[in-house]
C-alpha atoms as a printed R data frame, in Angstrom:
    type eleno elety resid chain resno       x       y       z
1   ATOM     1    CA   MET     A     1 -10.284  19.195  -5.834
2   ATOM     2    CA   SER     A     2  -8.003  21.188  -4.321
3   ATOM     3    CA   ARG     A     3  -4.400  22.175  -6.572
4   ATOM     4    CA   SER     A     4  -1.069  23.333  -5.072
5   ATOM     5    CA   ARG     A     5   2.660  23.839  -6.624
6   ATOM     6    CA   ALA     A     6   5.183  21.062  -5.846
7   ATOM     7    CA   GLU     A     7   7.012  22.241  -2.556
8   ATOM     8    CA   ILE     A     8  10.944  20.264  -3.839
9   ATOM     9    CA   VAL     A     9  12.774  19.312  -0.906
10  ATOM    10    CA   ARG     A    10  15.902  18.156  -2.644
11  ATOM    11    CA   GLU     A    11  17.170  16.435  -5.767
12  ATOM    12    CA   TYR     A    12  19.268  13.291  -6.156
13  ATOM    13    CA   GLY     A    13  21.739  12.783  -9.379
14  ATOM    14    CA   PRO     A    14  22.436  12.786 -12.158
15  ATOM    15    CA   PHE     A    15  24.778   9.236 -11.161
16  ATOM    16    CA   PRO     A    16  27.601   7.913 -12.991
17  ATOM    17    CA   GLY     A    17  26.532   5.716 -15.497
18  ATOM    18    CA   ILE     A    18  23.366   6.478 -14.659
19  ATOM    19    CA   ALA     A    19  21.518   8.772 -18.748
20  ATOM    20    CA   ARG     A    20  17.871   8.635 -17.246
21  ATOM    21    CA   VAL     A    21  15.780   7.831 -14.764
22  ATOM    22    CA   ASN     A    22  12.494   4.576 -15.501
23  ATOM    23    CA   GLY     A    23  11.280   4.517 -12.491
24  ATOM    24    CA   VAL     A    24  11.729   4.522  -8.882
25  ATOM    25    CA   THR     A    25  10.707   2.472  -5.158
26  ATOM    26    CA   TYR     A    26  11.421   2.621  -1.504
27  ATOM    27    CA   ASP     A    27  12.763  -0.434   0.692
28  ATOM    28    CA   GLY     A    28  11.842   1.919   4.050
29  ATOM    29    CA   ARG     A    29  15.989   2.383   3.785
30  ATOM    30    CA   ASN     A    30  17.243   3.009   0.106
31  ATOM    31    CA   VAL     A    31  15.833   4.403  -2.680
32  ATOM    32    CA   TRP     A    32  15.850   2.532  -5.720
33  ATOM    33    CA   LEU     A    33  16.098   3.494  -9.437
34  ATOM    34    CA   ALA     A    34  15.363   1.742 -12.963
35  ATOM    35    CA   SER     A    35  18.190   2.573 -15.523
36  ATOM    36    CA   GLY     A    36  17.378   0.926 -18.214
37  ATOM    37    CA   ASP     A    37  19.530  -2.494 -17.782
38  ATOM    38    CA   LYS     A    38  20.341  -2.082 -13.521
39  ATOM    39    CA   LEU     A    39  18.385  -1.085 -10.741
40  ATOM    40    CA   HIS     A    40  20.130   0.970  -8.656
41  ATOM    41    CA   ALA     A    41  20.148   1.707  -4.942
42  ATOM    42    CA   ILE     A    42  20.612   4.898  -3.897
43  ATOM    43    CA   ASP     A    43  21.416   6.022  -0.072
44  ATOM    44    CA   PRO     A    44  18.086   8.695   0.593
45  ATOM    45    CA   ALA     A    45  20.445  10.327   2.898
46  ATOM    46    CA   SER     A    46  23.347  10.797   1.447
47  ATOM    47    CA   GLY     A    47  22.773  10.596  -2.094
48  ATOM    48    CA   ASP     A    48  24.972   8.184  -3.068
49  ATOM    49    CA   PRO     A    49  24.785   5.398  -4.980
50  ATOM    50    CA   ILE     A    50  25.465   1.800  -3.059
51  ATOM    51    CA   ARG     A    51  24.890  -1.142  -5.327
52  ATOM    52    CA   SER     A    52  23.314  -2.183  -8.670
53  ATOM    53    CA   ILE     A    53  21.132  -5.225  -9.436
54  ATOM    54    CA   ASP     A    54  21.363  -5.797 -13.670
55  ATOM    55    CA   VAL     A    55  17.849  -6.731 -14.522
56  ATOM    56    CA   PRO     A    56  15.663  -5.122 -17.175
57  ATOM    57    CA   SER     A    57  14.396  -2.091 -15.810
58  ATOM    58    CA   HIS     A    58  12.302  -0.148 -18.465
59  ATOM    59    CA   ALA     A    59   9.618   0.960 -16.772
60  ATOM    60    CA   GLY     A    60   8.243   1.670 -13.134
61  ATOM    61    CA   THR     A    61   9.627  -0.698 -10.037
62  ATOM    62    CA   ALA     A    62   7.827  -1.300  -6.700
63  ATOM    63    CA   PHE     A    63   8.577  -3.036  -3.704
64  ATOM    64    CA   ASP     A    64   5.961  -5.693  -1.338
65  ATOM    65    CA   GLY     A    65   8.296  -5.077   2.032
66  ATOM    66    CA   THR     A    66  10.687  -8.330   1.029
67  ATOM    67    CA   HIS     A    67  10.788  -8.231  -3.042
68  ATOM    68    CA   LEU     A    68  11.536  -5.901  -5.851
69  ATOM    69    CA   TYR     A    69   9.485  -5.894  -8.999
70  ATOM    70    CA   GLN     A    70  10.495  -4.906 -11.968
71  ATOM    71    CA   LEU     A    71   8.597  -3.841 -15.484
72  ATOM    72    CA   ALA     A    72  10.111  -4.370 -18.311
73  ATOM    73    CA   GLY     A    73   8.631  -4.611 -21.564
74  ATOM    74    CA   ASP     A    74   5.644  -7.120 -21.742
75  ATOM    75    CA   GLN     A    75   7.244  -8.636 -18.252
76  ATOM    76    CA   ILE     A    76   7.025  -7.561 -14.221
77  ATOM    77    CA   TYR     A    77  10.671  -9.323 -13.210
78  ATOM    78    CA   LYS     A    78  10.183  -9.978  -8.871
79  ATOM    79    CA   VAL     A    79  14.029  -9.761  -7.735
80  ATOM    80    CA   ASP     A    80  15.486 -11.004  -4.477
81  ATOM    81    CA   PRO     A    81  17.057  -7.188  -3.414
82  ATOM    82    CA   GLU     A    82  19.303  -9.395  -1.465
83  ATOM    83    CA   THR     A    83  20.341 -11.356  -3.925
84  ATOM    84    CA   GLY     A    84  19.826 -10.096  -7.296
85  ATOM    85    CA   ARG     A    85  18.504 -13.385  -8.815
86  ATOM    86    CA   VAL     A    86  14.940 -13.123 -10.109
87  ATOM    87    CA   VAL     A    87  12.602 -15.081  -8.676
88  ATOM    88    CA   LYS     A    88   9.741 -15.324 -11.061
89  ATOM    89    CA   THR     A    89   7.958 -13.703 -13.912
90  ATOM    90    CA   ILE     A    90   4.253 -11.586 -14.078
91  ATOM    91    CA   PRO     A    91   2.984 -11.074 -17.558
92  ATOM    92    CA   ALA     A    92   2.495  -7.506 -17.953
93  ATOM    93    CA   PRO     A    93  -1.193  -5.950 -18.495
94  ATOM    94    CA   SER     A    94   0.435  -5.135 -21.654
95  ATOM    95    CA   ASN     A    95   3.444  -4.586 -23.960
96  ATOM    96    CA   ASP     A    96   3.795  -1.809 -24.259
97  ATOM    97    CA   GLY     A    97   3.218   1.635 -22.883
98  ATOM    98    CA   SER     A    98   3.630   0.287 -19.177
99  ATOM    99    CA   ALA     A    99   4.543   3.143 -17.411
100 ATOM   100    CA   GLY     A   100   4.495   2.491 -13.373
101 ATOM   101    CA   LEU     A   101   4.211   0.133 -10.573
102 ATOM   102    CA   ALA     A   102   3.297  -0.120  -7.014
103 ATOM   103    CA   TRP     A   103   2.107  -2.613  -4.657
104 ATOM   104    CA   ALA     A   104  -0.928  -2.133  -1.858
105 ATOM   105    CA   GLU     A   105  -2.216  -4.406   0.317
106 ATOM   106    CA   GLY     A   106  -1.288  -7.851  -1.667
107 ATOM   107    CA   THR     A   107  -1.842  -6.682  -5.642
108 ATOM   108    CA   LEU     A   108   0.100  -4.906  -7.934
109 ATOM   109    CA   TRP     A   109  -1.259  -1.299  -9.335
110 ATOM   110    CA   VAL     A   110   0.434  -0.652 -13.041
111 ATOM   111    CA   GLY     A   111   0.225   2.570 -14.908
112 ATOM   112    CA   GLN     A   112  -0.695   2.649 -19.114
113 ATOM   113    CA   TYR     A   113   1.189   5.385 -20.556
114 ATOM   114    CA   ARG     A   114  -0.566   6.532 -23.646
115 ATOM   115    CA   GLU     A   115  -3.999   4.499 -22.797
116 ATOM   116    CA   ARG     A   116  -4.183   6.475 -19.445
117 ATOM   117    CA   LYS     A   117  -5.007   4.118 -17.692
118 ATOM   118    CA   ILE     A   118  -3.747   2.254 -13.846
119 ATOM   119    CA   TYR     A   119  -5.017  -1.289 -13.237
120 ATOM   120    CA   GLU     A   120  -5.057  -3.318 -10.660
121 ATOM   121    CA   VAL     A   121  -2.932  -6.754 -11.267
122 ATOM   122    CA   ASP     A   122  -2.489  -9.995  -9.432
123 ATOM   123    CA   PRO     A   123   1.027 -10.404  -8.653
124 ATOM   124    CA   GLU     A   124   0.581 -13.997  -9.409
125 ATOM   125    CA   THR     A   125  -0.839 -14.004 -12.504
126 ATOM   126    CA   GLY     A   126  -1.143 -11.242 -14.300
127 ATOM   127    CA   ALA     A   127  -4.705 -11.179 -14.121
128 ATOM   128    CA   ILE     A   128  -5.936  -7.649 -14.486
129 ATOM   129    CA   LYS     A   129  -8.778  -7.399 -11.892
130 ATOM   130    CA   ARG     A   130  -9.313  -3.091 -11.473
131 ATOM   131    CA   THR     A   131  -9.118  -1.184 -14.438
132 ATOM   132    CA   ILE     A   132  -8.901   3.256 -13.535
133 ATOM   133    CA   GLU     A   133  -8.537   5.274 -16.374
134 ATOM   134    CA   SER     A   134  -6.940   8.508 -16.169
135 ATOM   135    CA   ASN     A   135  -7.762  11.732 -18.308
136 ATOM   136    CA   ARG     A   136  -3.215  12.274 -18.529
137 ATOM   137    CA   PHE     A   137  -0.482  10.358 -19.593
138 ATOM   138    CA   VAL     A   138   0.291   7.771 -16.366
139 ATOM   139    CA   THR     A   139   3.996   7.916 -15.283
140 ATOM   140    CA   GLY     A   140   3.781   6.725 -12.184
141 ATOM   141    CA   VAL     A   141   1.893   4.845  -9.130
142 ATOM   142    CA   THR     A   142   2.096   4.771  -6.199
143 ATOM   143    CA   TRP     A   143  -0.052   3.976  -2.412
144 ATOM   144    CA   VAL     A   144   0.476   5.261   1.086
145 ATOM   145    CA   ASP     A   145  -1.647   5.673   4.163
146 ATOM   146    CA   GLY     A   146  -4.279   3.820   1.831
147 ATOM   147    CA   GLU     A   147  -4.498   7.128  -0.671
148 ATOM   148    CA   LEU     A   148  -3.840   6.456  -4.003
149 ATOM   149    CA   TRP     A   149  -1.647   8.440  -6.131
150 ATOM   150    CA   HIS     A   150  -0.411   9.015  -9.792
151 ATOM   151    CA   ALA     A   151   2.211  10.769 -11.804
152 ATOM   152    CA   THR     A   152   1.403  12.465 -15.322
153 ATOM   153    CA   TRP     A   153   3.574  13.721 -18.200
154 ATOM   154    CA   GLU     A   154   2.068  14.951 -20.981
155 ATOM   155    CA   ASN     A   155   2.760  18.107 -23.309
156 ATOM   156    CA   ASP     A   156   5.685  18.890 -21.369
157 ATOM   157    CA   GLU     A   157   3.123  19.770 -18.410
158 ATOM   158    CA   SER     A   158   4.046  16.950 -15.174
159 ATOM   159    CA   ASP     A   159   2.054  16.207 -12.108
160 ATOM   160    CA   VAL     A   160   1.208  14.509  -9.321
161 ATOM   161    CA   ARG     A   161  -3.024  13.166  -8.349
162 ATOM   162    CA   ARG     A   162  -4.080  12.373  -5.618
163 ATOM   163    CA   VAL     A   163  -7.437   9.970  -6.783
164 ATOM   164    CA   ASP     A   164 -10.696   7.550  -5.974
165 ATOM   165    CA   PRO     A   165  -9.060   4.254  -6.589
166 ATOM   166    CA   ARG     A   166 -13.034   3.393  -7.231
167 ATOM   167    CA   THR     A   167 -13.647   5.917 -10.076
168 ATOM   168    CA   GLY     A   168 -10.404   7.610 -10.946
169 ATOM   169    CA   ALA     A   169 -11.805  11.210 -10.221
170 ATOM   170    CA   VAL     A   170  -9.266  13.206  -8.881
171 ATOM   171    CA   LEU     A   171  -9.091  15.041  -5.545
172 ATOM   172    CA   GLU     A   172  -6.360  16.898  -5.557
173 ATOM   173    CA   THR     A   173  -3.088  18.094  -7.890
174 ATOM   174    CA   ILE     A   174   0.443  19.138  -7.372
175 ATOM   175    CA   ASP     A   175   1.831  20.490  -9.992
176 ATOM   176    CA   MET     A   176   5.472  19.992 -11.152
177 ATOM   177    CA   PRO     A   177   7.819  22.998 -12.270
178 ATOM   178    CA   ARG     A   178   7.183  23.197 -16.146
179 ATOM   179    CA   GLY     A   179   9.278  21.126 -17.480
180 ATOM   180    CA   THR     A   180  10.024  18.777 -14.798
181 ATOM   181    CA   GLY     A   181   8.496  16.036 -15.786
182 ATOM   182    CA   VAL     A   182   8.277  12.626 -14.083
183 ATOM   183    CA   SER     A   183   9.267   9.430 -14.818
184 ATOM   184    CA   GLY     A   184   8.241   7.216 -11.682
185 ATOM   185    CA   LEU     A   185   6.224   8.005  -8.705
186 ATOM   186    CA   GLU     A   186   6.771   6.711  -4.026
187 ATOM   187    CA   SER     A   187   6.053   7.810  -0.931
188 ATOM   188    CA   ASP     A   188   9.155   6.984   1.819
189 ATOM   189    CA   GLY     A   189   6.153   6.392   3.713
190 ATOM   190    CA   ALA     A   190   5.631   9.444   5.585
191 ATOM   191    CA   ASP     A   191   6.152  13.247   3.729
192 ATOM   192    CA   ARG     A   192   8.128  12.901   0.916
193 ATOM   193    CA   PHE     A   193   7.040  11.181  -2.578
194 ATOM   194    CA   PHE     A   194  10.605  10.641  -4.653
195 ATOM   195    CA   CYS     A   195  10.148  11.245  -8.490
196 ATOM   196    CA   GLY     A   196  12.050  10.100 -11.290
197 ATOM   197    CA   GLY     A   197  12.841  12.150 -14.131
198 ATOM   198    CA   GLY     A   198  12.910  10.413 -16.981
199 ATOM   199    CA   ALA     A   199  16.548  11.183 -19.430
200 ATOM   200    CA   SER     A   200  17.841  14.094 -16.108
201 ATOM   201    CA   GLY     A   201  18.251  11.205 -14.947
202 ATOM   202    CA   LYS     A   202  17.443  12.729 -11.542
203 ATOM   203    CA   VAL     A   203  15.488  11.734  -8.592
204 ATOM   204    CA   THR     A   204  13.484  14.856  -6.718
205 ATOM   205    CA   ALA     A   205  11.981  14.512  -3.544
206 ATOM   206    CA   VAL     A   206   8.824  16.587  -3.239
207 ATOM   207    CA   ARG     A   207   6.599  17.582  -0.128
208 ATOM   208    CA   ARG     A   208   3.305  15.124   0.258
209 ATOM   209    CA   PRO     A   209   0.799  17.554   1.398
210 ATOM   210    CA   ARG     A   210   0.052  17.914   5.315
211 ATOM   211    CA   ARG     A   211  -3.443  17.754   4.807
212 ATOM   212    CA   ALA     A   212  -2.828  14.603   2.356
213 ATOM   213    CA   ALA     A   213  -1.117  12.894   5.077
214 ATOM   214    CA   ALA     A   214  -3.635  12.417   7.064
215 ATOM   215    CA   GLY     A   215  -5.216   9.473   5.176
216 ATOM   216    CA   ASN     A   216  -8.735   8.667   4.081
217 ATOM   217    CA   GLY     A   217  -8.731   5.210   3.649
218 ATOM   218    CA   ARG     A   218  -8.960   3.139   0.709
């Protein structure tokens, strides 16, 4: 298992009217962040807010190439980003503690904070297909280049870690600076992770390790 310190390449925010960041995703053009009752699109080049959608947004956020998915309580909201309309609701694995959301190869991956677990979930029914355990509170989930990464935040320490999607074994860890928590995790598909900053109201861009960018396959 390799370990490194996070290389922070940029910070976004805090933004007017956004008190906290609960989740984050990337649609290939804009970064979306969940603030509690809205989803906000941010231009990652300028850092400027572009627009927002009214939807409960208490936890993780994901994008499947067409729709946004947003965790809130015991529901996952499937949202048309063009119209802002909720087109479907899906039962979440739990009504308490869901803290991360990612899309990969036709399934949703849901992090559970206090349970320290990650669930692979059927996006049509919400049925749990697989469970992976972590040894720390899970606060974000993302897939990139066939690799499963998740964020942790516990005892004022946070990291981003690559894990084996079959066993949950930690393969690589990026330590965040002490006091910099991660509440939501997404890759831009290239060399950056976008990390939600909880009550700081910020999003931090962290460089993805070059070695990891080669990918190991799922």
